[in-house]
């Protein structure tokens, strides 16, 4: 049986054959040519085969932004396996759930995450192999990443019947339950091609991202997108507001992507005389706050293109005409509508849940969750869980979240992953986590907590317990000790009531109190 090549592999081989010495990846003060991209990927692919990974199996990647993340991700794709990118902030029960639920047979991780991975390793049944970057093997770790790459630079010899999806299987935050693995059953690059055409980025020009590769935005739009159109990619280790524009100048970047509060954070930097002296022409933004939209464009002399999409299902909106506050209009032939609680379509100006459907039907599913998949796609329309409205011109506007989930600083957080940790505290009887507005846009995490009778607990003590047990960005900002939590007749938490209640006068604010959350 021949080895089926994925679209990603075909693109990499195309560039390596036609322009082998041309730089694709700009990293720190150096770069990697297309020939080096192919070489590193092939060596890692053969290393994975030597490790025992087979086509169709899943390999988790838990690394920050670095070239090795891309080589390993591409290598998994080359051998017909499936990549499972994991947020490097995940810890404890949520990390264990993702590794176990995905049936990952191997995990490649940074040494800084060694304790987090090894603490859950024995409770992941399918996990056979561990590979560490920046550290030594032994004590529960099988290989170093150097050993993974110490294999022949040649096309992997393995039978692959079905090529892998470009982004692998990503986990999206649940509503009240654990994160769900999203499997792409089909693939459509048409919306991305529309975005790139509108962006005006040309082959050979540079796109810049400081967003994490374990998210779809950086991996699909920036990394794979730049490969697709023959552009270069400048990759930062992490987002730094103070260094951001200097990076854009250093790498001669003409485009970058933003999420949520990034625009507000960049606007909070002290103005400089050279703010407009940068090579960037266009910014692909998701959830830019309307109140800083025009000011951002004018201060930095850029054009902002607003974009809406999600990992769960391919439905995309784009606003390339500068209509402030609008997510945009549908692209790629995807239909959108806004409905009431009974899925009845609403007219312009009415807020309801945002639904969409692709002309080819459902192109994703939730791994091992047929009921959740059916519920999400009920009636043939994907139910986003986002609240929206549209106007007479067909522009859609984001109006909040219907689901009991939050989005803080570009990260999705489920109520479950916060509550499951809080409820482990011996002094906590019950808790509910919900979103309240952030001054940066998006959400802050607030929790209502019922303390066991006769037990003393302070907010700081509760957050001390949270640290290291959940992702740092999920640690609540507001803590409200309450006597009861609103529920329905069937004892379901009424998250809508809590959100409407907002930040209560009795709530403790960790930022105002000067409480620090560690990012380790």
Short mmCIF file of C-alpha atoms in Angstrom, two decimals:
data_model
loop_
_atom_site.label_atom_id
_atom_site.label_comp_id
_atom_site.label_asym_id
_atom_site.label_seq_id
_atom_site.Cartn_x
_atom_site.Cartn_y
_atom_site.Cartn_z
CA UNK A 1 0.00 0.00 0.00
CA UNK A 2 1.43 3.43 -0.92
CA UNK A 3 1.88 6.11 1.72
CA UNK A 4 -0.88 8.69 1.34
CA UNK A 5 0.48 12.21 1.71
CA UNK A 6 -1.45 14.87 3.58
CA UNK A 7 -1.99 18.35 2.17
CA UNK A 8 0.57 19.71 4.64
CA UNK A 9 3.23 17.24 3.50
CA UNK A 10 2.56 18.00 -0.15
CA UNK A 11 2.98 21.74 0.50
CA UNK A 12 6.25 21.27 2.41
CA UNK A 13 7.69 18.99 -0.29
CA UNK A 14 6.58 21.42 -3.00
CA UNK A 15 8.47 24.33 -1.43
CA UNK A 16 11.51 22.20 -0.54
CA UNK A 17 11.79 21.10 -4.17
CA UNK A 18 11.25 24.52 -5.74
CA UNK A 19 13.00 26.87 -3.31
CA UNK A 20 15.01 24.73 -0.87
CA UNK A 21 17.26 27.54 0.39
CA UNK A 22 14.47 30.07 0.88
CA UNK A 23 13.73 30.85 4.54
CA UNK A 24 10.30 29.86 5.83
CA UNK A 25 10.61 30.11 9.62
CA UNK A 26 12.16 33.14 11.32
CA UNK A 27 13.08 32.33 14.91
CA UNK A 28 15.00 34.58 17.30
CA UNK A 29 18.09 35.73 15.38
CA UNK A 30 18.11 32.92 12.84
CA UNK A 31 15.85 30.98 10.54
CA UNK A 32 15.05 27.69 8.84
CA UNK A 33 14.86 27.09 5.10
CA UNK A 34 12.27 24.89 3.41
CA UNK A 35 14.98 22.24 2.98
CA UNK A 36 15.63 22.32 6.73
CA UNK A 37 11.90 22.16 7.48
CA UNK A 38 11.63 18.98 5.42
CA UNK A 39 14.83 17.51 6.88
CA UNK A 40 13.83 18.11 10.50
CA UNK A 41 10.34 16.79 9.86
CA UNK A 42 11.55 13.60 8.17
CA UNK A 43 14.05 12.87 10.93
CA UNK A 44 11.37 13.36 13.58
CA UNK A 45 8.93 11.22 11.57
CA UNK A 46 11.39 8.34 11.45
CA UNK A 47 12.09 8.86 15.14
CA UNK A 48 8.39 8.50 15.92
CA UNK A 49 8.25 5.28 13.92
CA UNK A 50 11.28 3.97 15.84
CA UNK A 51 9.49 4.91 19.06
CA UNK A 52 6.66 2.63 17.98
CA UNK A 53 4.05 5.16 16.88
CA UNK A 54 1.75 3.76 14.18
CA UNK A 55 -0.50 5.44 11.61
CA UNK A 56 -3.85 6.34 13.11
CA UNK A 57 -2.48 6.68 16.66
CA UNK A 58 -2.32 9.95 18.57
CA UNK A 59 0.72 11.79 19.87
CA UNK A 60 0.37 14.68 22.31
CA UNK A 61 2.55 17.78 22.10
CA UNK A 62 2.93 19.89 25.23
CA UNK A 63 5.45 22.55 24.32
CA UNK A 64 5.50 26.31 24.02
CA UNK A 65 6.37 28.14 20.82
CA UNK A 66 9.60 26.74 19.39
CA UNK A 67 10.65 25.20 16.05
CA UNK A 68 10.59 21.68 17.50
CA UNK A 69 6.85 22.00 18.08
CA UNK A 70 6.36 22.45 14.34
CA UNK A 71 8.77 19.69 13.31
CA UNK A 72 7.06 17.20 15.65
CA UNK A 73 3.58 18.29 14.57
CA UNK A 74 4.49 17.94 10.89
CA UNK A 75 6.23 14.60 11.57
CA UNK A 76 3.12 13.17 13.21
CA UNK A 77 1.20 14.26 10.14
CA UNK A 78 3.76 12.67 7.77
CA UNK A 79 3.32 9.18 9.27
CA UNK A 80 -0.47 9.29 9.25
CA UNK A 81 -0.79 9.71 13.01
CA UNK A 82 -2.73 12.48 14.72
CA UNK A 83 -1.29 15.36 16.69
CA UNK A 84 -2.89 16.39 19.99
CA UNK A 85 -1.62 19.88 20.90
CA UNK A 86 -2.11 20.57 24.62
CA UNK A 87 -2.11 23.92 26.36
CA UNK A 88 1.09 24.12 28.41
CA UNK A 89 -0.82 25.52 31.37
CA UNK A 90 -2.93 22.40 31.84
CA UNK A 91 -2.41 20.49 35.06
CA UNK A 92 -3.92 17.74 37.16
CA UNK A 93 -7.35 16.34 36.34
CA UNK A 94 -7.79 18.30 33.12
CA UNK A 95 -4.39 17.25 31.73
CA UNK A 96 -5.06 13.64 32.71
CA UNK A 97 -8.45 13.79 31.01
CA UNK A 98 -7.03 15.13 27.73
CA UNK A 99 -4.21 12.57 27.56
CA UNK A 100 -6.48 9.66 28.49
CA UNK A 101 -9.51 10.69 26.45
CA UNK A 102 -7.39 11.24 23.33
CA UNK A 103 -5.81 7.77 23.64
CA UNK A 104 -2.40 9.40 23.23
CA UNK A 105 0.31 6.74 22.93
CA UNK A 106 3.17 9.23 23.31
CA UNK A 107 3.69 12.74 24.58
CA UNK A 108 6.46 15.18 23.67
CA UNK A 109 6.88 17.85 26.33
CA UNK A 110 9.26 20.48 27.68
CA UNK A 111 11.30 19.71 30.77
CA UNK A 112 9.57 22.54 32.66
CA UNK A 113 6.39 20.44 32.38
CA UNK A 114 8.04 17.21 33.49
CA UNK A 115 6.35 17.05 36.90
CA UNK A 116 2.95 17.91 35.44
CA UNK A 117 3.16 15.13 32.84
CA UNK A 118 4.71 12.47 35.06
CA UNK A 119 2.17 13.12 37.82
CA UNK A 120 -0.64 11.88 35.55
CA UNK A 121 1.31 9.43 33.37
CA UNK A 122 0.29 6.28 35.24
CA UNK A 123 -3.41 7.16 34.91
CA UNK A 124 -3.27 7.37 31.11
CA UNK A 125 -3.87 3.79 29.90
CA UNK A 126 -2.73 4.15 26.27
CA UNK A 127 0.42 6.16 27.00
CA UNK A 128 3.50 4.11 26.07
CA UNK A 129 6.24 6.67 25.46
CA UNK A 130 7.45 10.01 26.76
CA UNK A 131 9.89 12.39 25.07
CA UNK A 132 11.40 15.42 26.79
CA UNK A 133 12.89 18.60 25.36
CA UNK A 134 15.57 20.50 27.33
CA UNK A 135 16.01 17.68 29.82
CA UNK A 136 17.44 14.23 30.41
CA UNK A 137 15.80 10.86 29.90
CA UNK A 138 15.25 8.48 32.79
CA UNK A 139 13.05 8.67 35.89
CA UNK A 140 9.89 8.03 33.90
CA UNK A 141 11.01 9.65 30.64
CA UNK A 142 11.94 7.38 27.72
CA UNK A 143 13.71 9.62 25.18
CA UNK A 144 15.16 13.07 24.81
CA UNK A 145 14.01 15.11 21.84
CA UNK A 146 17.58 14.92 20.50
CA UNK A 147 17.17 11.16 20.23
CA UNK A 148 13.86 11.63 18.44
CA UNK A 149 15.59 13.76 15.79
CA UNK A 150 18.63 11.46 15.57
CA UNK A 151 17.12 9.38 12.78
CA UNK A 152 17.54 9.21 8.99
CA UNK A 153 16.62 12.21 6.87
CA UNK A 154 14.50 10.33 4.37
CA UNK A 155 10.87 9.79 3.54
CA UNK A 156 9.30 7.62 6.25
CA UNK A 157 8.66 4.05 5.15
CA UNK A 158 5.21 3.30 6.46
CA UNK A 159 1.87 2.43 4.89
CA UNK A 160 -0.63 5.25 5.31
CA UNK A 161 -4.11 4.74 3.92
CA UNK A 162 -5.70 7.96 5.17
CA UNK A 163 -3.78 11.25 5.47
CA UNK A 164 -4.05 13.18 8.74
CA UNK A 165 -5.84 16.49 9.29
CA UNK A 166 -3.67 19.60 9.32
CA UNK A 167 -4.29 20.65 12.92
CA UNK A 168 -4.70 17.20 14.46
CA UNK A 169 -7.15 16.89 17.34
CA UNK A 170 -7.56 19.97 19.48
CA UNK A 171 -9.37 20.13 22.79
CA UNK A 172 -11.97 22.80 23.28
CA UNK A 173 -13.30 23.87 26.63
CA UNK A 174 -16.46 22.14 27.75
CA UNK A 175 -19.47 24.02 29.11
CA UNK A 176 -19.89 22.36 32.47
CA UNK A 177 -17.95 19.19 31.66
CA UNK A 178 -14.38 18.33 30.76
CA UNK A 179 -12.72 19.55 27.53
CA UNK A 180 -13.85 17.84 24.32
CA UNK A 181 -11.55 16.59 21.57
CA UNK A 182 -12.49 17.96 18.15
CA UNK A 183 -11.84 15.62 15.22
CA UNK A 184 -11.90 17.00 11.68
CA UNK A 185 -13.80 14.56 9.48
CA UNK A 186 -13.43 16.88 6.51
CA UNK A 187 -11.24 19.83 5.62
CA UNK A 188 -12.01 23.09 3.85
CA UNK A 189 -9.34 25.74 3.26
CA UNK A 190 -11.69 28.01 1.28
CA UNK A 191 -12.38 30.42 4.18
CA UNK A 192 -8.67 30.66 4.98
CA UNK A 193 -7.91 31.39 1.34
CA UNK A 194 -10.47 34.19 1.47
CA UNK A 195 -8.83 35.65 4.57
CA UNK A 196 -5.37 35.50 3.00
CA UNK A 197 -6.62 37.12 -0.20
CA UNK A 198 -8.18 39.95 1.78
CA UNK A 199 -5.04 40.32 3.92
CA UNK A 200 -2.98 41.02 0.83
CA UNK A 201 -0.02 38.99 2.11
CA UNK A 202 2.13 37.97 -0.86
CA UNK A 203 4.46 34.98 -1.33
CA UNK A 204 7.81 35.72 0.29
CA UNK A 205 6.38 38.28 2.73
CA UNK A 206 6.39 37.65 6.48
CA UNK A 207 3.51 36.86 8.82
CA UNK A 208 4.16 37.20 12.56
CA UNK A 209 2.57 35.39 15.47
CA UNK A 210 3.08 35.54 19.21
CA UNK A 211 0.03 33.36 19.81
CA UNK A 212 0.63 29.81 21.11
CA UNK A 213 0.99 27.02 18.57
CA UNK A 214 -1.18 24.74 20.70
CA UNK A 215 -4.15 26.89 19.59
CA UNK A 216 -5.78 26.73 16.18
CA UNK A 217 -5.18 30.38 15.35
CA UNK A 218 -1.38 30.23 15.34
CA UNK A 219 -1.12 26.66 14.07
CA UNK A 220 -3.72 26.81 11.29
CA UNK A 221 -3.81 30.45 10.20
CA UNK A 222 -0.21 31.51 10.82
CA UNK A 223 1.91 28.36 10.47
CA UNK A 224 0.01 26.24 7.96
CA UNK A 225 -1.51 29.31 6.35
CA UNK A 226 1.88 30.86 5.64
CA UNK A 227 3.06 27.57 4.13
CA UNK A 228 -0.04 27.42 1.95
CA UNK A 229 0.49 30.85 0.38
CA UNK A 230 4.30 30.68 0.28
CA UNK A 231 4.80 33.36 2.92
CA UNK A 232 7.38 33.32 5.71
CA UNK A 233 6.49 32.90 9.38
CA UNK A 234 8.13 34.84 12.21
CA UNK A 235 7.48 33.03 15.48
CA UNK A 236 7.80 34.57 18.94
CA UNK A 237 8.21 32.47 22.07
CA UNK A 238 5.30 34.30 23.68
CA UNK A 239 3.36 37.53 23.53
CA UNK A 240 5.21 40.56 24.88
CA UNK A 241 3.48 43.93 24.58
CA UNK A 242 6.71 45.86 25.16
CA UNK A 243 8.62 43.89 22.51
CA UNK A 244 5.78 43.37 20.03
CA UNK A 245 6.35 46.18 17.54
CA UNK A 246 10.12 45.83 17.72
CA UNK A 247 9.65 42.19 16.70
CA UNK A 248 7.47 43.23 13.76
CA UNK A 249 10.19 45.63 12.62
CA UNK A 250 12.97 43.09 13.19
CA UNK A 251 11.25 40.44 11.08
CA UNK A 252 9.75 42.88 8.54
CA UNK A 253 6.29 41.46 9.25
CA UNK A 254 3.39 42.72 7.13
CA UNK A 255 0.67 40.84 9.06
CA UNK A 256 -0.13 39.47 12.50
CA UNK A 257 -3.12 37.99 14.32
CA UNK A 258 -4.66 39.07 17.61
CA UNK A 259 -7.10 37.53 20.05
CA UNK A 260 -9.38 39.26 22.50
CA UNK A 261 -7.60 41.60 24.88
CA UNK A 262 -4.32 41.78 22.93
CA UNK A 263 -5.36 44.97 21.16
CA UNK A 264 -6.25 46.64 24.47
CA UNK A 265 -2.96 45.50 26.00
CA UNK A 266 -0.97 46.94 23.08
CA UNK A 267 -2.91 50.18 23.40
CA UNK A 268 -1.94 50.42 27.07
CA UNK A 269 1.74 50.61 26.16
CA UNK A 270 3.20 54.14 26.45
CA UNK A 271 2.96 55.96 23.09
CA UNK A 272 6.22 56.20 21.14
CA UNK A 273 7.23 58.53 18.31
CA UNK A 274 7.77 55.54 16.02
CA UNK A 275 4.43 53.80 16.68
CA UNK A 276 3.40 54.28 13.04
CA UNK A 277 6.85 53.42 11.74
CA UNK A 278 6.34 49.69 11.28
CA UNK A 279 6.00 47.35 8.27
CA UNK A 280 2.61 45.89 9.28
CA UNK A 281 -0.23 46.51 6.82
CA UNK A 282 -3.02 44.32 8.15
CA UNK A 283 -4.07 42.80 11.48
CA UNK A 284 -6.35 39.76 11.50
CA UNK A 285 -8.28 40.23 14.72
CA UNK A 286 -10.73 38.15 16.72
CA UNK A 287 -12.91 40.03 19.22
CA UNK A 288 -11.32 43.46 18.95
CA UNK A 289 -13.00 45.78 21.49
CA UNK A 290 -15.07 48.33 19.58
CA UNK A 291 -13.95 51.19 21.81
CA UNK A 292 -10.30 50.93 20.72
CA UNK A 293 -10.74 49.72 17.13
CA UNK A 294 -10.25 53.01 15.26
CA UNK A 295 -7.70 54.35 17.72
CA UNK A 296 -5.60 51.20 17.27
CA UNK A 297 -5.66 51.52 13.48
CA UNK A 298 -4.73 55.19 13.60
CA UNK A 299 -2.02 54.91 16.24
CA UNK A 300 -0.14 52.09 14.51
CA UNK A 301 -1.12 52.86 10.89
CA UNK A 302 -2.62 49.42 10.23
CA UNK A 303 -5.86 48.04 8.80
CA UNK A 304 -7.85 45.75 11.05
CA UNK A 305 -9.79 42.82 9.59
CA UNK A 306 -12.15 41.23 12.09
CA UNK A 307 -12.63 37.46 11.97
CA UNK A 308 -14.84 34.92 13.74
CA UNK A 309 -14.22 31.19 13.82
CA UNK A 310 -13.92 28.29 16.22
CA UNK A 311 -12.09 24.99 16.53
CA UNK A 312 -15.33 23.07 17.07
CA UNK A 313 -16.68 23.50 13.55
CA UNK A 314 -15.73 25.39 10.36
CA UNK A 315 -18.00 28.43 10.37
CA UNK A 316 -16.38 31.77 9.57
CA UNK A 317 -17.37 35.42 9.54
CA UNK A 318 -15.15 38.19 8.20
CA UNK A 319 -15.34 41.96 8.38
CA UNK A 320 -12.88 43.52 5.94
CA UNK A 321 -14.74 46.82 5.49
CA UNK A 322 -13.94 48.31 8.89
CA UNK A 323 -17.45 48.16 10.33
CA UNK A 324 -16.52 48.76 13.96
CA UNK A 325 -17.83 46.15 16.39
CA UNK A 326 -19.02 43.69 13.76
CA UNK A 327 -17.64 40.15 13.49
CA UNK A 328 -18.48 40.24 9.81
CA UNK A 329 -20.45 38.42 7.15
CA UNK A 330 -20.33 34.69 6.30
CA UNK A 331 -17.55 33.49 4.00
CA UNK A 332 -16.75 30.16 2.35
CA UNK A 333 -20.37 29.34 1.54
CA UNK A 334 -21.27 28.76 5.20
CA UNK A 335 -24.81 29.79 6.24
CA UNK A 336 -25.39 31.62 9.52
CA UNK A 337 -28.51 32.38 11.51
CA UNK A 338 -29.54 33.62 14.94
CA UNK A 339 -32.22 31.63 16.78
CA UNK A 340 -34.25 31.69 19.97
CA UNK A 341 -34.25 28.97 22.64
CA UNK A 342 -36.45 26.80 20.40
CA UNK A 343 -34.13 27.15 17.38
CA UNK A 344 -36.56 29.45 15.61
CA UNK A 345 -34.83 32.05 13.40
CA UNK A 346 -34.83 35.59 14.74
CA UNK A 347 -35.05 38.81 12.71
CA UNK A 348 -32.33 41.48 12.56
CA UNK A 349 -31.66 43.26 15.84
CA UNK A 350 -32.73 40.37 18.07
CA UNK A 351 -30.17 38.55 20.22
CA UNK A 352 -30.08 34.75 20.17
CA UNK A 353 -27.73 31.82 19.72
CA UNK A 354 -25.46 31.87 16.68
CA UNK A 355 -25.87 28.81 14.44
CA UNK A 356 -24.14 27.89 11.19
CA UNK A 357 -23.91 25.04 8.70
CA UNK A 358 -21.33 24.15 6.09
CA UNK A 359 -22.53 23.29 2.55
CA UNK A 360 -20.81 19.90 2.87
CA UNK A 361 -22.55 19.13 6.15
CA UNK A 362 -20.85 18.46 9.50
CA UNK A 363 -17.05 18.43 9.12
CA UNK A 364 -16.16 17.76 12.76
CA UNK A 365 -17.15 15.55 15.65
CA UNK A 366 -16.42 15.37 19.35
CA UNK A 367 -14.18 12.38 20.02
CA UNK A 368 -16.00 9.57 21.87
CA UNK A 369 -18.99 11.85 22.39
CA UNK A 370 -21.66 10.93 19.81
CA UNK A 371 -24.46 12.45 21.88
CA UNK A 372 -22.59 15.75 22.29
CA UNK A 373 -21.87 15.77 18.55
CA UNK A 374 -25.53 15.15 17.70
CA UNK A 375 -26.64 17.82 20.14
CA UNK A 376 -24.19 20.37 18.73
CA UNK A 377 -25.33 19.65 15.15
CA UNK A 378 -29.02 19.20 15.89
CA UNK A 379 -31.23 20.09 12.97
CA UNK A 380 -28.20 20.13 10.69
CA UNK A 381 -26.92 23.41 12.20
CA UNK A 382 -23.92 23.75 14.49
CA UNK A 383 -24.90 25.42 17.75
CA UNK A 384 -21.99 27.68 18.69
CA UNK A 385 -23.10 28.56 22.21
CA UNK A 386 -22.34 32.19 21.35
CA UNK A 387 -24.98 34.89 21.53
CA UNK A 388 -25.21 37.24 18.57
CA UNK A 389 -27.43 39.49 16.52
CA UNK A 390 -27.26 40.67 12.92
CA UNK A 391 -28.25 43.85 11.15
CA UNK A 392 -30.12 44.62 7.93
CA UNK A 393 -26.85 44.55 5.97
CA UNK A 394 -26.06 41.01 7.11
CA UNK A 395 -23.28 41.85 9.58
CA UNK A 396 -23.15 39.74 12.74
CA UNK A 397 -22.30 41.10 16.19
CA UNK A 398 -21.07 39.13 19.20
CA UNK A 399 -23.28 39.54 22.27
CA UNK A 400 -21.87 37.15 24.84
CA UNK A 401 -21.87 33.43 25.61
CA UNK A 402 -24.82 31.18 26.18
CA UNK A 403 -22.70 28.34 27.50
CA UNK A 404 -21.30 28.19 31.00
CA UNK A 405 -17.81 28.84 29.72
CA UNK A 406 -15.46 31.77 29.81
CA UNK A 407 -12.78 33.25 27.60
CA UNK A 408 -9.94 35.06 29.32
CA UNK A 409 -6.90 36.51 27.54
CA UNK A 410 -7.57 34.33 24.50
CA UNK A 411 -7.99 31.11 26.53
CA UNK A 412 -11.20 29.11 26.82
CA UNK A 413 -12.07 28.05 30.36
CA UNK A 414 -14.89 25.73 31.31
CA UNK A 415 -16.84 26.07 34.53
CA UNK A 416 -16.08 22.41 35.15
CA UNK A 417 -12.30 22.76 35.18
CA UNK A 418 -12.50 25.53 37.79
CA UNK A 419 -15.24 23.98 39.92
CA UNK A 420 -13.65 20.53 39.95
CA UNK A 421 -10.58 21.99 41.68
CA UNK A 422 -12.48 24.26 44.06
CA UNK A 423 -14.69 21.40 45.17
CA UNK A 424 -11.64 19.34 46.13
CA UNK A 425 -10.82 21.82 48.91
CA UNK A 426 -11.91 20.31 52.23
CA UNK A 427 -13.57 23.57 53.30
CA UNK A 428 -15.67 23.95 50.15
CA UNK A 429 -19.17 22.55 50.07
CA UNK A 430 -20.14 23.72 46.61
CA UNK A 431 -19.02 26.19 43.95
CA UNK A 432 -20.00 27.73 40.64
CA UNK A 433 -17.64 29.45 38.21
CA UNK A 434 -18.89 32.00 35.71
CA UNK A 435 -17.86 34.88 33.51
CA UNK A 436 -17.96 38.55 34.40
CA UNK A 437 -16.80 41.37 32.10
CA UNK A 438 -13.11 42.24 31.90
CA UNK A 439 -11.85 45.78 31.40
CA UNK A 440 -9.62 44.32 28.64
CA UNK A 441 -12.54 42.78 26.79
CA UNK A 442 -13.51 39.09 27.00
CA UNK A 443 -14.09 37.70 30.52
CA UNK A 444 -12.75 37.42 34.04
CA UNK A 445 -13.42 34.32 36.14
CA UNK A 446 -15.65 34.76 39.17
CA UNK A 447 -16.67 32.01 41.58
CA UNK A 448 -19.51 31.72 44.05
CA UNK A 449 -18.43 29.44 46.89
CA UNK A 450 -20.40 27.86 49.71
CA UNK A 451 -18.09 27.10 52.65
CA UNK A 452 -18.82 24.14 54.91
CA UNK A 453 -20.53 25.13 58.17
CA UNK A 454 -18.16 25.93 61.02
CA UNK A 455 -15.09 26.07 58.74
CA UNK A 456 -12.98 29.19 58.16
CA UNK A 457 -11.63 29.90 54.69
CA UNK A 458 -10.20 33.06 53.15
CA UNK A 459 -10.19 33.87 49.42
CA UNK A 460 -6.38 33.89 49.37
CA UNK A 461 -6.26 30.44 50.97
CA UNK A 462 -8.66 29.16 48.32
CA UNK A 463 -6.54 30.57 45.49
CA UNK A 464 -3.39 29.14 47.07
CA UNK A 465 -5.11 25.76 46.74
CA UNK A 466 -5.98 26.45 43.08
CA UNK A 467 -2.44 27.30 42.03
CA UNK A 468 -0.72 24.30 40.47
CA UNK A 469 -4.02 22.42 40.25
CA UNK A 470 -5.40 24.34 37.28
CA UNK A 471 -4.07 26.47 34.45
CA UNK A 472 -2.82 29.83 35.73
CA UNK A 473 -5.22 31.73 33.48
CA UNK A 474 -8.16 29.82 34.99
CA UNK A 475 -7.42 30.87 38.59
CA UNK A 476 -10.43 33.02 39.58
CA UNK A 477 -10.05 36.75 39.89
CA UNK A 478 -13.21 37.25 41.97
CA UNK A 479 -14.29 35.11 44.93
CA UNK A 480 -17.70 35.53 46.54
CA UNK A 481 -18.57 33.45 49.60
CA UNK A 482 -22.33 32.86 49.47
CA UNK A 483 -25.02 30.98 51.36
CA UNK A 484 -26.67 29.52 48.28
CA UNK A 485 -26.17 29.12 44.53
CA UNK A 486 -29.17 29.65 42.21
CA UNK A 487 -30.41 26.42 40.62
CA UNK A 488 -33.23 25.12 38.47
CA UNK A 489 -35.86 22.68 39.63
CA UNK A 490 -33.64 19.87 38.39
CA UNK A 491 -30.74 21.20 40.46
CA UNK A 492 -28.76 22.61 37.56
CA UNK A 493 -26.76 25.73 38.32
CA UNK A 494 -28.36 28.81 36.78
CA UNK A 495 -25.24 30.30 35.25
CA UNK A 496 -27.30 32.93 33.46
CA UNK A 497 -28.55 34.26 36.79
CA UNK A 498 -25.01 34.42 38.13
CA UNK A 499 -23.73 36.24 35.05
CA UNK A 500 -26.54 38.77 35.29
CA UNK A 501 -25.71 39.27 38.96
CA UNK A 502 -22.17 40.20 37.92
CA UNK A 503 -19.50 41.39 40.32
CA UNK A 504 -21.23 41.61 43.68
CA UNK A 505 -20.38 44.15 46.41
CA UNK A 506 -19.19 41.27 48.62
CA UNK A 507 -16.80 39.82 46.02
CA UNK A 508 -13.07 39.74 46.79
CA UNK A 509 -10.86 40.91 43.89
CA UNK A 510 -7.41 39.30 43.83
CA UNK A 511 -5.97 42.06 41.66
CA UNK A 512 -7.15 44.77 44.02
CA UNK A 513 -5.84 42.73 46.95
CA UNK A 514 -2.43 42.39 45.27
CA UNK A 515 -2.62 38.59 45.14
CA UNK A 516 -0.15 37.14 42.62
CA UNK A 517 -0.79 34.08 40.44
CA UNK A 518 2.29 32.09 39.44
CA UNK A 519 2.59 31.08 35.79
CA UNK A 520 4.92 28.16 36.53
#
